mmCIF file of C-alpha atoms and ligand atoms in Angstrom:
data_model
loop_
_atom_site.group_PDB
_atom_site.id
_atom_site.type_symbol
_atom_site.label_atom_id
_atom_site.label_comp_id
_atom_site.label_asym_id
_atom_site.label_seq_id
_atom_site.Cartn_x
_atom_site.Cartn_y
_atom_site.Cartn_z
ATOM 1 C CA MET O 1 -32.939 118.063 -154.564
ATOM 2 C CA GLU O 2 -31.344 114.728 -153.564
ATOM 3 C CA ALA O 3 -29.149 114.506 -156.679
ATOM 4 C CA GLY O 4 -27.363 117.779 -155.813
ATOM 5 C CA TYR O 5 -28.864 120.098 -158.446
ATOM 6 C CA ARG O 6 -29.065 123.814 -157.546
ATOM 7 C CA GLU O 7 -31.593 126.267 -158.892
ATOM 8 C CA ILE O 8 -30.591 128.608 -161.704
ATOM 9 C CA ARG O 9 -32.754 131.480 -162.966
ATOM 10 C CA THR O 10 -31.906 133.003 -166.309
ATOM 11 C CA PRO O 11 -33.583 136.027 -167.945
ATOM 12 C CA VAL O 12 -36.777 135.695 -169.952
ATOM 13 C CA PHE O 13 -35.002 137.090 -173.012
ATOM 14 C CA GLU O 14 -31.533 136.780 -174.475
ATOM 15 C CA HIS O 15 -29.681 138.126 -177.505
ATOM 16 C CA THR O 16 -31.147 136.482 -180.616
ATOM 17 C CA GLU O 17 -27.646 135.463 -181.643
ATOM 18 C CA LEU O 18 -27.489 133.001 -178.716
ATOM 19 C CA PHE O 19 -30.331 130.925 -180.121
ATOM 20 C CA LEU O 20 -29.156 131.188 -183.728
ATOM 21 C CA ARG O 21 -25.801 129.756 -182.667
ATOM 22 C CA GLY O 22 -27.070 127.451 -179.921
ATOM 23 C CA VAL O 23 -30.338 125.953 -181.148
ATOM 24 C CA GLY O 24 -29.427 125.893 -184.848
ATOM 25 C CA ASP O 25 -30.555 128.010 -187.780
ATOM 26 C CA THR O 26 -32.235 125.139 -189.664
ATOM 27 C CA THR O 27 -34.488 124.146 -186.755
ATOM 28 C CA ASP O 28 -38.220 124.926 -186.666
ATOM 29 C CA ILE O 29 -37.675 126.842 -183.438
ATOM 30 C CA VAL O 30 -35.275 129.309 -185.058
ATOM 31 C CA GLN O 31 -36.929 129.436 -188.478
ATOM 32 C CA LYS O 32 -40.562 129.727 -187.429
ATOM 33 C CA GLU O 33 -41.137 129.928 -183.712
ATOM 34 C CA MET O 34 -39.068 132.650 -182.060
ATOM 35 C CA TYR O 35 -40.544 135.854 -180.661
ATOM 36 C CA THR O 36 -37.838 138.240 -181.824
ATOM 37 C CA PHE O 37 -37.881 142.029 -181.562
ATOM 38 C CA GLN O 38 -35.564 145.014 -181.401
ATOM 39 C CA ASP O 39 -35.067 146.805 -178.107
ATOM 40 C CA LYS O 40 -34.685 150.583 -177.829
ATOM 41 C CA GLY O 41 -30.936 150.229 -178.332
ATOM 42 C CA GLY O 42 -31.491 148.474 -181.676
ATOM 43 C CA ARG O 43 -30.372 145.062 -180.345
ATOM 44 C CA SER O 44 -32.137 141.946 -181.553
ATOM 45 C CA ILE O 45 -33.748 140.256 -178.561
ATOM 46 C CA THR O 46 -35.603 136.935 -178.376
ATOM 47 C CA LEU O 47 -37.937 135.594 -175.708
ATOM 48 C CA LYS O 48 -36.463 132.284 -174.524
ATOM 49 C CA PRO O 49 -37.715 129.531 -176.883
ATOM 50 C CA GLU O 50 -36.019 126.872 -174.689
ATOM 51 C CA GLY O 51 -33.988 126.760 -171.482
ATOM 52 C CA THR O 52 -30.637 125.198 -172.329
ATOM 53 C CA ALA O 53 -28.933 127.965 -174.322
ATOM 54 C CA GLY O 54 -29.586 130.517 -171.537
ATOM 55 C CA ALA O 55 -28.242 128.132 -168.887
ATOM 56 C CA VAL O 56 -25.091 127.565 -170.976
ATOM 57 C CA ARG O 57 -24.646 131.327 -171.448
ATOM 58 C CA ALA O 58 -24.935 131.837 -167.685
ATOM 59 C CA PHE O 59 -22.510 128.949 -167.032
ATOM 60 C CA ILE O 60 -19.915 130.579 -169.290
ATOM 61 C CA GLU O 61 -20.495 134.210 -168.297
ATOM 62 C CA ASN O 62 -20.291 133.464 -164.562
ATOM 63 C CA HIS O 63 -17.204 131.260 -164.970
ATOM 64 C CA LEU O 64 -19.006 128.351 -163.331
ATOM 65 C CA PHE O 65 -16.591 126.084 -165.231
ATOM 66 C CA GLN O 66 -13.959 127.149 -162.673
ATOM 67 C CA ASP O 67 -16.046 125.694 -159.825
ATOM 68 C CA ALA O 68 -16.101 122.038 -158.869
ATOM 69 C CA LEU O 69 -17.403 120.105 -161.864
ATOM 70 C CA PRO O 70 -19.829 118.610 -162.643
ATOM 71 C CA CYS O 71 -21.963 121.689 -162.056
ATOM 72 C CA LYS O 72 -25.604 120.632 -161.769
ATOM 73 C CA VAL O 73 -28.465 123.085 -162.136
ATOM 74 C CA TYR O 74 -32.220 122.984 -162.458
ATOM 75 C CA TYR O 75 -34.855 125.544 -163.446
ATOM 76 C CA LEU O 76 -38.470 125.447 -162.396
ATOM 77 C CA ASN O 77 -41.427 127.109 -164.065
ATOM 78 C CA ALA O 78 -39.179 128.901 -166.557
ATOM 79 C CA PRO O 79 -41.432 130.714 -169.080
ATOM 80 C CA ILE O 80 -40.740 129.565 -172.637
ATOM 81 C CA PHE O 81 -42.193 131.191 -175.761
ATOM 82 C CA ARG O 82 -42.747 129.530 -179.131
ATOM 83 C CA TYR O 83 -44.813 130.908 -181.983
ATOM 84 C CA GLU O 84 -46.617 127.641 -182.718
ATOM 85 C CA ASN O 85 -50.193 126.934 -183.787
ATOM 86 C CA PRO O 86 -51.855 126.955 -180.372
ATOM 87 C CA GLN O 87 -53.700 123.701 -179.654
ATOM 88 C CA SER O 88 -54.118 121.264 -176.814
ATOM 89 C CA GLY O 89 -50.672 120.736 -175.248
ATOM 90 C CA ARG O 90 -48.995 123.194 -177.623
ATOM 91 C CA LEU O 91 -48.942 126.658 -176.150
ATOM 92 C CA ARG O 92 -47.292 129.881 -177.250
ATOM 93 C CA GLU O 93 -46.158 130.410 -173.676
ATOM 94 C CA HIS O 94 -45.438 127.349 -171.606
ATOM 95 C CA HIS O 95 -43.297 126.631 -168.551
ATOM 96 C CA GLN O 96 -40.481 124.164 -168.186
ATOM 97 C CA PHE O 97 -38.820 122.311 -165.407
ATOM 98 C CA GLY O 98 -35.359 121.351 -166.588
ATOM 99 C CA MET O 99 -32.100 119.935 -165.297
ATOM 100 C CA GLU O 100 -28.678 120.525 -166.852
ATOM 101 C CA CYS O 101 -25.377 118.933 -165.855
ATOM 102 C CA PHE O 102 -22.099 120.488 -167.016
ATOM 103 C CA GLY O 103 -18.764 118.671 -166.873
ATOM 104 C CA GLY O 104 -19.731 114.973 -166.841
ATOM 105 C CA LYS O 105 -18.906 112.864 -169.886
ATOM 106 C CA GLU O 106 -20.078 109.490 -168.565
ATOM 107 C CA PRO O 107 -23.498 108.003 -169.375
ATOM 108 C CA THR O 108 -24.098 107.991 -165.609
ATOM 109 C CA VAL O 109 -25.080 111.652 -166.170
ATOM 110 C CA GLU O 110 -27.965 110.730 -168.484
ATOM 111 C CA ALA O 111 -28.865 107.803 -166.184
ATOM 112 C CA GLU O 112 -28.980 110.177 -163.195
ATOM 113 C CA LEU O 113 -31.101 112.718 -165.100
ATOM 114 C CA ILE O 114 -33.530 110.084 -166.331
ATOM 115 C CA SER O 115 -33.810 108.328 -162.921
ATOM 116 C CA THR O 116 -34.416 111.613 -161.112
ATOM 117 C CA LEU O 117 -37.095 112.634 -163.591
ATOM 118 C CA PHE O 118 -38.651 109.191 -163.573
ATOM 119 C CA GLY O 119 -38.750 109.232 -159.762
ATOM 120 C CA LEU O 120 -40.441 112.641 -159.800
ATOM 121 C CA LEU O 121 -43.095 111.570 -162.295
ATOM 122 C CA THR O 122 -43.859 108.196 -160.719
ATOM 123 C CA GLY O 123 -43.882 109.950 -157.320
ATOM 124 C CA MET O 124 -46.822 111.997 -158.646
ATOM 125 C CA GLY O 125 -48.594 108.710 -159.360
ATOM 126 C CA LEU O 126 -48.122 108.768 -163.161
ATOM 127 C CA LYS O 127 -48.174 105.321 -164.733
ATOM 128 C CA ASN O 128 -47.270 103.702 -168.053
ATOM 129 C CA LEU O 129 -44.241 105.910 -168.600
ATOM 130 C CA THR O 130 -41.579 104.663 -170.988
ATOM 131 C CA VAL O 131 -38.388 106.474 -171.756
ATOM 132 C CA HIS O 132 -37.528 106.421 -175.464
ATOM 133 C CA ILE O 133 -33.793 106.622 -176.035
ATOM 134 C CA ASN O 134 -31.541 106.901 -179.047
ATOM 135 C CA SER O 135 -27.992 107.905 -179.886
ATOM 136 C CA ILE O 136 -27.382 110.358 -182.700
ATOM 137 C CA GLY O 137 -23.598 110.001 -182.625
ATOM 138 C CA CYS O 138 -20.860 112.600 -182.422
ATOM 139 C CA PRO O 139 -18.900 114.791 -184.868
ATOM 140 C CA GLU O 140 -16.758 111.715 -185.508
ATOM 141 C CA CYS O 141 -19.469 109.305 -186.693
ATOM 142 C CA ARG O 142 -22.419 111.508 -187.624
ATOM 143 C CA PRO O 143 -20.920 112.752 -190.950
ATOM 144 C CA LYS O 144 -20.648 109.099 -192.023
ATOM 145 C CA TYR O 145 -24.315 108.628 -191.208
ATOM 146 C CA HIS O 146 -25.227 111.823 -193.055
ATOM 147 C CA GLN O 147 -23.518 110.395 -196.115
ATOM 148 C CA ALA O 148 -25.293 107.027 -195.775
ATOM 149 C CA LEU O 149 -28.619 108.836 -195.407
ATOM 150 C CA LYS O 150 -27.964 111.072 -198.395
ATOM 151 C CA ASN O 151 -26.992 108.039 -200.473
ATOM 152 C CA TYR O 152 -30.267 106.368 -199.518
ATOM 153 C CA LEU O 153 -32.355 109.461 -200.163
ATOM 154 C CA GLY O 154 -30.622 110.145 -203.500
ATOM 155 C CA GLU O 155 -33.287 110.531 -206.179
ATOM 156 C CA ARG O 156 -36.083 110.142 -203.596
ATOM 157 C CA ILE O 157 -35.430 113.626 -202.193
ATOM 158 C CA ARG O 158 -37.250 115.078 -205.238
ATOM 159 C CA ASP O 159 -40.496 113.525 -203.988
ATOM 160 C CA MET O 160 -40.098 114.978 -200.512
ATOM 161 C CA CYS O 161 -41.425 118.248 -199.095
ATOM 162 C CA GLU O 162 -39.711 121.597 -199.543
ATOM 163 C CA THR O 163 -38.402 121.638 -195.949
ATOM 164 C CA CYS O 164 -36.765 118.221 -196.383
ATOM 165 C CA ARG O 165 -35.203 119.313 -199.668
ATOM 166 C CA ALA O 166 -33.778 122.389 -197.926
ATOM 167 C CA ARG O 167 -32.404 120.215 -195.110
ATOM 168 C CA PHE O 168 -30.821 117.669 -197.443
ATOM 169 C CA GLU O 169 -27.468 119.469 -197.686
ATOM 170 C CA LYS O 170 -27.298 121.366 -194.413
ATOM 171 C CA ASN O 171 -28.861 119.056 -191.864
ATOM 172 C CA PRO O 172 -30.043 115.727 -193.329
ATOM 173 C CA LEU O 173 -30.659 114.196 -189.868
ATOM 174 C CA ARG O 174 -33.618 116.535 -189.402
ATOM 175 C CA ILE O 175 -35.297 114.933 -192.434
ATOM 176 C CA LEU O 176 -36.020 111.950 -190.159
ATOM 177 C CA ASP O 177 -38.216 114.207 -188.047
ATOM 178 C CA CYS O 178 -40.534 115.354 -190.861
ATOM 179 C CA LYS O 179 -44.227 114.908 -190.080
ATOM 180 C CA GLU O 180 -45.418 114.916 -193.746
ATOM 181 C CA GLU O 181 -46.893 111.518 -194.657
ATOM 182 C CA LYS O 182 -45.096 111.219 -198.028
ATOM 183 C CA CYS O 183 -41.746 111.996 -196.348
ATOM 184 C CA LYS O 184 -42.434 109.563 -193.476
ATOM 185 C CA GLN O 185 -43.046 106.798 -196.041
ATOM 186 C CA ILE O 186 -39.697 107.439 -197.722
ATOM 187 C CA VAL O 187 -37.777 107.769 -194.481
ATOM 188 C CA LYS O 188 -39.125 104.619 -192.823
ATOM 189 C CA ASP O 189 -36.672 102.371 -194.682
ATOM 190 C CA ALA O 190 -33.692 104.725 -194.379
ATOM 191 C CA PRO O 191 -30.462 103.450 -192.770
ATOM 192 C CA LEU O 192 -30.370 103.839 -188.988
ATOM 193 C CA ILE O 193 -27.823 105.959 -187.190
ATOM 194 C CA LEU O 194 -27.414 103.250 -184.548
ATOM 195 C CA ASP O 195 -25.755 101.125 -187.247
ATOM 196 C CA CYS O 196 -23.195 103.862 -187.979
ATOM 197 C CA LEU O 197 -22.030 104.784 -184.444
ATOM 198 C CA CYS O 198 -18.300 104.909 -183.674
ATOM 199 C CA ASP O 199 -16.964 102.626 -180.896
ATOM 200 C CA GLU O 200 -17.060 105.365 -178.267
ATOM 201 C CA CYS O 201 -20.695 106.322 -179.005
ATOM 202 C CA ARG O 202 -21.736 102.672 -179.154
ATOM 203 C CA GLU O 203 -20.131 101.917 -175.772
ATOM 204 C CA HIS O 204 -21.650 105.054 -174.248
ATOM 205 C CA PHE O 205 -25.114 104.029 -175.435
ATOM 206 C CA SER O 206 -24.690 100.453 -174.296
ATOM 207 C CA LEU O 207 -23.573 101.500 -170.790
ATOM 208 C CA LEU O 208 -26.540 103.872 -170.521
ATOM 209 C CA GLN O 209 -28.868 100.954 -171.243
ATOM 210 C CA SER O 210 -27.183 98.843 -168.538
ATOM 211 C CA LEU O 211 -27.505 101.699 -166.052
ATOM 212 C CA LEU O 212 -31.219 102.170 -166.813
ATOM 213 C CA THR O 213 -31.816 98.420 -166.595
ATOM 214 C CA ALA O 214 -30.044 98.333 -163.206
ATOM 215 C CA ARG O 215 -32.407 101.087 -162.004
ATOM 216 C CA GLN O 216 -35.381 99.173 -163.466
ATOM 217 C CA ILE O 217 -36.386 102.104 -165.614
ATOM 218 C CA PRO O 218 -38.537 100.951 -168.518
ATOM 219 C CA PHE O 219 -37.011 102.182 -171.766
ATOM 220 C CA GLU O 220 -37.315 101.546 -175.463
ATOM 221 C CA ILE O 221 -34.714 102.170 -178.122
ATOM 222 C CA ASP O 222 -36.331 104.430 -180.686
ATOM 223 C CA PRO O 223 -33.935 105.015 -183.585
ATOM 224 C CA HIS O 224 -36.212 107.697 -185.031
ATOM 225 C CA ILE O 225 -35.792 110.241 -182.219
ATOM 226 C CA VAL O 226 -33.598 113.047 -183.529
ATOM 227 C CA ARG O 227 -35.020 115.976 -181.474
ATOM 228 C CA GLY O 228 -35.868 119.432 -182.755
ATOM 229 C CA LEU O 229 -32.707 121.203 -181.621
ATOM 230 C CA ASP O 230 -29.272 120.963 -183.207
ATOM 231 C CA TYR O 231 -27.006 120.840 -180.172
ATOM 232 C CA TYR O 232 -27.404 117.165 -179.289
ATOM 233 C CA THR O 233 -24.611 114.594 -179.445
ATOM 234 C CA LYS O 234 -24.770 110.923 -178.465
ATOM 235 C CA THR O 235 -27.799 110.323 -176.231
ATOM 236 C CA VAL O 236 -31.231 111.785 -176.952
ATOM 237 C CA PHE O 237 -34.346 110.799 -175.048
ATOM 238 C CA GLU O 238 -38.043 111.543 -174.746
ATOM 239 C CA ILE O 239 -40.985 110.438 -172.679
ATOM 240 C CA ILE O 240 -44.112 110.335 -174.829
ATOM 241 C CA MET O 241 -47.530 111.152 -173.404
ATOM 242 C CA GLN O 242 -49.816 108.139 -173.043
ATOM 243 C CA ALA O 243 -53.084 109.804 -173.893
ATOM 244 C CA GLY O 244 -53.867 112.955 -175.789
ATOM 245 C CA ARG O 245 -52.477 113.929 -179.147
ATOM 246 C CA GLU O 246 -50.287 111.451 -180.955
ATOM 247 C CA GLY O 247 -46.589 112.070 -180.687
ATOM 248 C CA LEU O 248 -46.761 114.770 -178.046
ATOM 249 C CA ALA O 249 -43.705 114.499 -175.808
ATOM 250 C CA LEU O 250 -43.980 114.918 -172.078
ATOM 251 C CA CYS O 251 -40.260 115.483 -171.832
ATOM 252 C CA GLY O 252 -37.214 115.777 -174.062
ATOM 253 C CA GLY O 253 -33.500 115.902 -173.473
ATOM 254 C CA GLY O 254 -30.087 114.571 -174.249
ATOM 255 C CA ARG O 255 -26.362 115.121 -174.272
ATOM 256 C CA TYR O 256 -24.846 118.230 -175.852
ATOM 257 C CA ASP O 257 -21.080 117.894 -175.549
ATOM 258 C CA GLY O 258 -20.219 120.618 -178.072
ATOM 259 C CA LEU O 259 -22.524 123.458 -177.014
ATOM 260 C CA VAL O 260 -20.496 125.115 -174.240
ATOM 261 C CA GLU O 261 -17.469 125.405 -176.515
ATOM 262 C CA GLN O 262 -19.604 126.473 -179.467
ATOM 263 C CA LEU O 263 -20.963 129.360 -177.364
ATOM 264 C CA GLY O 264 -17.485 130.540 -176.349
ATOM 265 C CA GLY O 265 -16.710 128.506 -173.212
ATOM 266 C CA PRO O 266 -14.110 125.824 -172.604
ATOM 267 C CA ALA O 267 -14.874 122.351 -174.032
ATOM 268 C CA THR O 268 -17.305 120.913 -171.460
ATOM 269 C CA PRO O 269 -19.447 117.811 -171.886
ATOM 270 C CA ALA O 270 -23.037 118.376 -170.800
ATOM 271 C CA ALA O 271 -26.518 116.840 -170.765
ATOM 272 C CA GLY O 272 -29.994 117.775 -169.604
ATOM 273 C CA PHE O 273 -33.714 117.658 -170.209
ATOM 274 C CA GLY O 274 -36.745 119.933 -170.208
ATOM 275 C CA ILE O 275 -40.281 118.961 -169.291
ATOM 276 C CA GLY O 276 -43.385 121.059 -169.893
ATOM 277 C CA VAL O 277 -45.228 121.858 -166.676
ATOM 278 C CA GLU O 278 -48.538 122.206 -168.551
ATOM 279 C CA ARG O 279 -47.996 118.806 -170.171
ATOM 280 C CA ILE O 280 -47.375 117.235 -166.743
ATOM 281 C CA LEU O 281 -50.697 118.719 -165.604
ATOM 282 C CA MET O 282 -52.347 117.419 -168.792
ATOM 283 C CA GLU O 283 -51.007 113.920 -168.193
ATOM 284 C CA LEU O 284 -52.060 114.029 -164.526
ATOM 285 C CA ARG O 285 -55.552 114.979 -165.727
ATOM 286 C CA ASN O 286 -55.512 112.221 -168.406
ATOM 287 C CA GLN O 287 -54.626 109.686 -165.729
ATOM 288 C CA ASP O 288 -57.188 111.118 -163.294
ATOM 289 C CA LEU O 289 -54.518 112.117 -160.820
ATOM 290 C CA LEU O 290 -55.036 115.865 -160.499
ATOM 291 C CA PRO O 291 -55.290 116.584 -156.770
ATOM 292 C CA PRO O 292 -58.128 118.911 -155.703
ATOM 293 C CA ALA O 293 -57.068 122.537 -155.503
ATOM 294 C CA PRO O 294 -55.896 123.291 -151.957
ATOM 295 C CA ALA O 295 -58.320 125.379 -149.881
ATOM 296 C CA VAL O 296 -57.553 129.072 -150.104
ATOM 297 C CA THR O 297 -59.605 129.792 -146.997
ATOM 298 C CA ASP O 298 -60.049 127.468 -144.033
ATOM 299 C CA VAL O 299 -62.141 129.823 -141.947
ATOM 300 C CA TYR O 300 -64.344 132.673 -143.085
ATOM 301 C CA VAL O 301 -64.991 135.097 -140.229
ATOM 302 C CA ALA O 302 -68.462 136.556 -140.638
ATOM 303 C CA ASN O 303 -69.558 139.644 -138.742
ATOM 304 C CA LEU O 304 -73.103 140.299 -137.633
ATOM 305 C CA GLY O 305 -73.645 144.018 -137.823
ATOM 306 C CA THR O 306 -71.542 147.157 -138.224
ATOM 307 C CA GLU O 307 -70.211 147.226 -134.668
ATOM 308 C CA MET O 308 -68.844 143.689 -135.054
ATOM 309 C CA LYS O 309 -66.630 144.616 -138.042
ATOM 310 C CA ILE O 310 -63.613 145.503 -135.929
ATOM 311 C CA PRO O 311 -63.725 142.420 -133.645
ATOM 312 C CA ALA O 312 -64.281 140.161 -136.699
ATOM 313 C CA PHE O 313 -61.334 141.731 -138.516
ATOM 314 C CA ALA O 314 -59.148 141.293 -135.405
ATOM 315 C CA PHE O 315 -60.302 137.683 -134.989
ATOM 316 C CA ALA O 316 -59.391 136.826 -138.618
ATOM 317 C CA GLN O 317 -55.951 138.373 -138.048
ATOM 318 C CA SER O 318 -55.391 136.316 -134.888
ATOM 319 C CA LEU O 319 -56.281 133.151 -136.842
ATOM 320 C CA ARG O 320 -53.754 134.107 -139.548
ATOM 321 C CA ASP O 321 -51.118 134.707 -136.862
ATOM 322 C CA LEU O 322 -51.606 131.056 -135.863
ATOM 323 C CA GLY O 323 -51.171 129.845 -139.456
ATOM 324 C CA VAL O 324 -54.865 129.405 -140.302
ATOM 325 C CA LYS O 325 -55.959 130.532 -143.779
ATOM 326 C CA ALA O 326 -58.602 133.028 -142.706
ATOM 327 C CA ASP O 327 -60.685 135.615 -144.491
ATOM 328 C CA SER O 328 -63.206 138.215 -143.387
ATOM 329 C CA ASP O 329 -65.666 140.566 -145.055
ATOM 330 C CA LEU O 330 -64.101 143.272 -147.208
ATOM 331 C CA ALA O 331 -67.224 144.237 -149.139
ATOM 332 C CA GLY O 332 -69.720 145.319 -146.473
ATOM 333 C CA ARG O 333 -71.994 142.319 -147.063
ATOM 334 C CA SER O 334 -74.998 141.216 -145.029
ATOM 335 C CA LEU O 335 -74.623 138.040 -142.930
ATOM 336 C CA LYS O 336 -76.570 136.066 -145.545
ATOM 337 C CA ALA O 337 -74.321 137.337 -148.334
ATOM 338 C CA GLN O 338 -71.230 136.563 -146.239
ATOM 339 C CA PHE O 339 -72.408 132.950 -145.870
ATOM 340 C CA LYS O 340 -73.050 132.737 -149.596
ATOM 341 C CA PHE O 341 -69.533 134.010 -150.240
ATOM 342 C CA ALA O 342 -68.023 131.536 -147.731
ATOM 343 C CA ASP O 343 -69.837 128.765 -149.592
ATOM 344 C CA LYS O 344 -68.525 129.940 -152.960
ATOM 345 C CA ILE O 345 -64.904 129.963 -151.800
ATOM 346 C CA ALA O 346 -65.411 126.526 -150.177
ATOM 347 C CA ALA O 347 -64.391 127.664 -146.684
ATOM 348 C CA ARG O 348 -64.392 124.687 -144.321
ATOM 349 C CA TYR O 349 -65.707 126.733 -141.386
ATOM 350 C CA VAL O 350 -67.462 129.990 -140.773
ATOM 351 C CA ALA O 351 -66.749 131.727 -137.469
ATOM 352 C CA ILE O 352 -69.568 134.131 -136.602
ATOM 353 C CA VAL O 353 -68.680 137.168 -134.559
ATOM 354 C CA GLY O 354 -72.121 138.363 -133.495
ATOM 355 C CA GLY O 355 -73.233 140.977 -130.998
ATOM 356 C CA ASP O 356 -74.977 138.605 -128.524
ATOM 357 C CA GLU O 357 -72.245 135.981 -128.609
ATOM 358 C CA TYR O 358 -69.558 138.633 -128.380
ATOM 359 C CA ALA O 359 -71.249 140.096 -125.280
ATOM 360 C CA ARG O 360 -71.240 136.589 -123.748
ATOM 361 C CA GLY O 361 -67.524 136.179 -124.638
ATOM 362 C CA VAL O 362 -67.973 133.462 -127.307
ATOM 363 C CA VAL O 363 -67.770 133.002 -131.085
ATOM 364 C CA LYS O 364 -69.896 130.544 -132.994
ATOM 365 C CA LEU O 365 -68.126 128.067 -135.295
ATOM 366 C CA ARG O 366 -70.084 126.428 -138.094
ATOM 367 C CA ASP O 367 -68.761 123.397 -139.965
ATOM 368 C CA MET O 368 -69.857 124.111 -143.528
ATOM 369 C CA GLN O 369 -69.993 120.433 -144.471
ATOM 370 C CA THR O 370 -71.795 118.886 -141.511
ATOM 371 C CA LYS O 371 -73.635 122.149 -140.680
ATOM 372 C CA GLU O 372 -72.836 121.506 -136.995
ATOM 373 C CA GLU O 373 -72.385 124.589 -134.845
ATOM 374 C CA LYS O 374 -70.614 125.057 -131.539
ATOM 375 C CA GLU O 375 -69.668 127.980 -129.332
ATOM 376 C CA LEU O 376 -66.044 128.612 -128.368
ATOM 377 C CA PRO O 377 -64.776 130.948 -125.634
ATOM 378 C CA LEU O 378 -63.430 134.083 -127.277
ATOM 379 C CA GLU O 379 -60.043 134.027 -125.516
ATOM 380 C CA SER O 380 -59.205 130.448 -126.636
ATOM 381 C CA ALA O 381 -61.249 130.276 -129.867
ATOM 382 C CA ALA O 382 -58.418 131.119 -132.271
ATOM 383 C CA LYS O 383 -56.139 128.506 -130.711
ATOM 384 C CA GLU O 384 -58.863 125.846 -130.684
ATOM 385 C CA ILE O 385 -59.673 126.481 -134.347
ATOM 386 C CA ALA O 386 -55.976 126.389 -135.260
ATOM 387 C CA ASP O 387 -55.651 123.004 -133.484
ATOM 388 C CA LEU O 388 -58.663 121.749 -135.396
ATOM 389 C CA ILE O 389 -57.238 122.746 -138.769
ATOM 390 C CA ILE O 390 -53.492 122.299 -138.396
ATOM 391 C CA ARG O 391 -53.265 118.855 -136.851
HETATM 392 P P1 LIG M 1 -38.058 120.413 -176.153
HETATM 393 O O1 LIG M 1 -38.304 118.974 -176.444
HETATM 394 O O2 LIG M 1 -38.171 121.360 -177.278
HETATM 395 O O3 LIG M 1 -36.615 120.490 -175.504
HETATM 396 O O4 LIG M 1 -39.037 120.886 -175.002
HETATM 397 C C1 LIG M 1 -39.058 120.214 -173.750
HETATM 398 C C2 LIG M 1 -40.478 119.993 -173.294
HETATM 399 O O5 LIG M 1 -41.162 121.242 -173.215
HETATM 400 C C3 LIG M 1 -41.347 119.157 -174.220
HETATM 401 O O6 LIG M 1 -41.136 117.790 -174.054
HETATM 402 C C4 LIG M 1 -42.724 119.576 -173.769
HETATM 403 O O7 LIG M 1 -43.097 118.937 -172.557
HETATM 404 C C5 LIG M 1 -42.551 121.046 -173.457
HETATM 405 N N1 LIG M 1 -42.981 121.872 -174.592
HETATM 406 C C6 LIG M 1 -42.285 122.196 -175.689
HETATM 407 N N2 LIG M 1 -43.006 123.007 -176.500
HETATM 408 C C7 LIG M 1 -44.184 123.197 -175.894
HETATM 409 C C8 LIG M 1 -45.370 123.955 -176.210
HETATM 410 N N3 LIG M 1 -45.448 124.678 -177.316
HETATM 411 N N4 LIG M 1 -46.405 123.934 -175.343
HETATM 412 C C9 LIG M 1 -46.326 123.217 -174.190
HETATM 413 N N5 LIG M 1 -45.234 122.499 -173.832
HETATM 414 C C10 LIG M 1 -44.183 122.473 -174.670
HETATM 415 C C11 LIG M 1 -36.036 121.627 -175.052
HETATM 416 O O8 LIG M 1 -36.573 122.673 -174.954
HETATM 417 C C12 LIG M 1 -34.612 121.381 -174.566
HETATM 418 N N6 LIG M 1 -34.077 122.682 -174.068
HETATM 419 C C13 LIG M 1 -34.578 120.321 -173.494
HETATM 420 C C14 LIG M 1 -33.193 120.070 -172.990
HETATM 421 C C15 LIG M 1 -32.666 120.554 -171.845
HETATM 422 N N7 LIG M 1 -32.240 119.378 -173.601
HETATM 423 C C16 LIG M 1 -31.140 119.411 -172.884
HETATM 424 N N8 LIG M 1 -31.367 120.122 -171.812
#
């Protein structure tokens, strides 16, 4: 990857404790969505409900903080499990592509992450993407905001849902994320965290905006993004899907300067994002951009009769040796049934290895679209077909 990120693969499961400490015990993920079980040694194990905590654990355990920092990693197709109500775009097992950068405190980190992601998505042809950004402050200024929010909510908290009431003391910021209509109505006039940021957070956020503007990345400030995980500090961002269900995010991420230390490592600023692979596919489909599935078989080698099975098998192998995706009969089918099969798997060509042709030293090649047929000399046929397919 051009921005210098290296691949990291972390296990599918981790100790439950990691997510309780990392993701936060008042979050929906920890309270409702984790697949947790005991292993044979009586340890509590959880299938990864997100990718960041595992990457941080690996960063600490492998002493990557002693390497040149920033240390930049990405994960691709990491399986993630959340016990959610399955519906379109919300799966119990999904896959994430994510990037995490450890050891960079400047907003250039977030700008680099967002530009790289934006380049990837626009490179796929996706349009109308807007990055929604917000700052949720740091341990210095967030307590002041919590107080302002609690002052505003005051008596109103009694009219809010049970979850909001439970969050009031422990994690009032998460109240802003409630999806209940009555809570949304109360929260819409609440004070904004952007008005309570300390100088450092304000400058960080302002520089990020200048960096995104310089890269011509369309963004909107959305003061209501708080994210569903507790580790974020300063910047949070999301890209919302254009079509499909309201409010479904294509991608989410942000800065998490306290997490490495909180999980037992040295104080290390960090930031990253995760994007759902299935949601990318959904958005590609919504925008009519899904490319046709690549052909699994370019050439189906049909045999005409029992004695042609061995030459047909050998011919398919010689095509494969030249890099052609070739297949031959494995089911003892008649020629007619072999053609039917070749049609079903959308083979571009059928090469017929038949007794008469074989005796004359040729194979017959049929273009399945144009239905044109031609004979090719046996000794050069594989090469000629390879040239035809791999131009
Ligand atoms: P997240 O927003 O919970 O963040 O998930 C990231 C992305 O994963 C979402 O934007 C969405 O595309 C996809 N996703 C989440 N849940 C589902 C689901 N049930 N079905 C299908 N796709 C889903 C995180 O997980 C953070 N670890 C991101 C991050 C990395 N922050 C910093 N570094």
